[in-house]
Amino acid sequence: MHVPDGFINAPVSAVTGVVAAGAIAVSLRGARRELDERTAPLAGLVAAFIFAVQMLNFPVAAGTSGHLLGGALAAILVGPYTGVLCVSVVLLMQGILFADGGLTALGVNITDMAIVTTVVSYALFRGLVKVLPRTRRSITVASFVAALLSVPAAAVAFTLIYAVGGTTDIAITKVATAMIGVHVLIGIGEAVITALTVGAVVAVRPDLVYGARGLQQRLKLRVNGELVDTPAAPAATPAPVAARSSHRTVWITGLVTSLVLAGFVSFYASASPDGLEKVAKDKGIDAKTEKHAAEDSSPLAGYGVKDVSDARVSGGLAGVIGVGVTVVAGTGVFWAIRRRRTTDSSPTSVPEGV
C-alpha cells in the first residue's frame, strides 16, 4: 500500500506530513515507557523483520498480490508507540534507499501504514484480550483478528485521503469498493503472518511480548488447603542467566530469519502488482503518478543492486542490505530513546547542605 508521488495533491500531502510528524513526536515520548534494555534491541529487530517480510508479496486474487503492513505485529510485540516508530523506520528506509513509496507522499504512507494500522490493531487487540481467557493462545487469536481488520482499516483511510486530495477525477465509491475488497483478502495473509510470529515468540519468551505483559497467571501454592498466588519477584531482581541467553537466542534467530527471507525467499515472491497498484491501474488513479526522486540516484532502487546483472543475486543483496540498514537504524533510534528514558528518570543531585 505504498503510495507513490502524484496520487495525492500537495496540500493534503503536507497535512498528512504534519499529522505524521505529530504522531512520531508523541510516539517518541510514549516509547520511553515501553522500551527497556531487553526490548530496545528487539524493536530494531522487529523493524528489520517487517522490512524483510514486506518483500514477500503473496498472491491474493487473479493478477493481484499483497504483503505485510506490519502495524499490528509491531504494536503487539513491542508496544503501540514503538510500533508506530518501527513501521515509520521501515517506510523511511524504503522511500530513501529503494524508491518504494513517494518522498512527498511519506506523510501519507506513515499516516496510513504506520499510524492507522497500529492504532486500530492495538485497540482491537486490547479489547479482545480483556474478554478472552488469560492464556497464550488468546494472545495469538487476538493477534490474528487485530491484524486481519487493520488492513481494510488502512484501505479505508487511504480512500478517505484520496477523497480529499486525489489528483484524478474518479468516483470515490469505485475506489472504496475496490480498495476495501482486495485488502480484506490481503488482511487474511497479514493475520496469518502476525499470528504465527506472535505465537512463536510467546511460546519461547512471553515476557518479551508487550501485548502479553500482565496476562500471565501466577503460579498457585496450596497453603492450609487453599490456593494462593506465589509472591511476585522484586522489580529490581536481575534476569536469570538462562533468560538473558534465551533473549540473545531470540534476537539472533529473528535476524537470521529476516536475512534469509529478504536475501533468498524474496526471489520467489509474487511478481503481480499489490492491492493499491492493481486498483490504481484498473481505476485510473495512477494517471498522474510522478517519477520517484531516488529512482535514478539510489543504487538500490527497485530492490536490486545497481550494475549487478543476475536478478537473483541483485535482489538478494538488496534484501540483505535493507535488513542490515534497517536493524542498525532502528536499534540506534530505540537505544537512544531508552537512554533518554534512563537520563530522565535518574535522581536529581541534592545540593550540599540540604
CSV table of C-alpha atoms in Angstrom, one decimal, residues 7 60-65 158 162 168-171 173-179 181-183 272-289:
chain,number,residue,atom,x,y,z
A,7,PHE,CA,-1.5,10.2,-6.2
A,60,VAL,CA,-4.5,-13.0,-3.2
A,61,ALA,CA,-6.5,-12.9,-6.4
A,62,ALA,CA,-6.1,-13.1,-10.2
A,63,GLY,CA,-3.2,-10.8,-11.0
A,64,THR,CA,-3.0,-9.2,-7.6
A,65,SER,CA,-0.7,-9.7,-4.6
A,158,PHE,CA,-6.4,5.8,2.0
A,162,TYR,CA,-7.9,10.2,-1.7
A,168,THR,CA,-7.6,12.2,-10.6
A,169,ASP,CA,-11.4,12.5,-11.0
A,170,ILE,CA,-12.5,9.0,-10.1
A,171,ALA,CA,-15.8,8.2,-8.3
A,173,THR,CA,-17.4,4.8,-4.4
A,174,LYS,CA,-15.5,2.8,-7.0
A,175,VAL,CA,-12.2,3.4,-5.3
A,176,ALA,CA,-13.6,2.4,-1.9
A,177,THR,CA,-15.2,-0.8,-3.2
A,178,ALA,CA,-12.1,-1.9,-5.0
A,179,MET,CA,-9.6,-1.0,-2.2
A,181,GLY,CA,-12.5,-5.6,-1.3
A,182,VAL,CA,-8.9,-6.6,-2.2
A,183,HIS,CA,-7.4,-5.5,1.1
A,272,SER,CA,1.9,-9.4,-9.5
A,273,PRO,CA,1.1,-5.8,-8.5
A,274,ASP,CA,0.0,-5.3,-4.9
A,275,GLY,CA,-3.6,-4.2,-4.0
A,276,LEU,CA,-3.1,-0.5,-4.3
A,277,GLU,CA,-1.1,-0.8,-7.6
A,278,LYS,CA,-3.8,-3.0,-9.1
A,279,VAL,CA,-6.7,-0.7,-8.1
A,280,ALA,CA,-4.7,2.3,-9.3
A,281,LYS,CA,-4.2,0.8,-12.7
A,282,ASP,CA,-7.7,-0.5,-13.1
A,283,LYS,CA,-9.4,2.7,-11.9
A,284,GLY,CA,-7.0,5.2,-13.4
A,285,ILE,CA,-5.8,6.6,-10.1
A,286,ASP,CA,-2.2,6.4,-11.3
A,287,ALA,CA,-2.8,8.8,-14.3
A,288,LYS,CA,-0.6,11.5,-12.6
A,289,THR,CA,2.0,9.3,-10.9
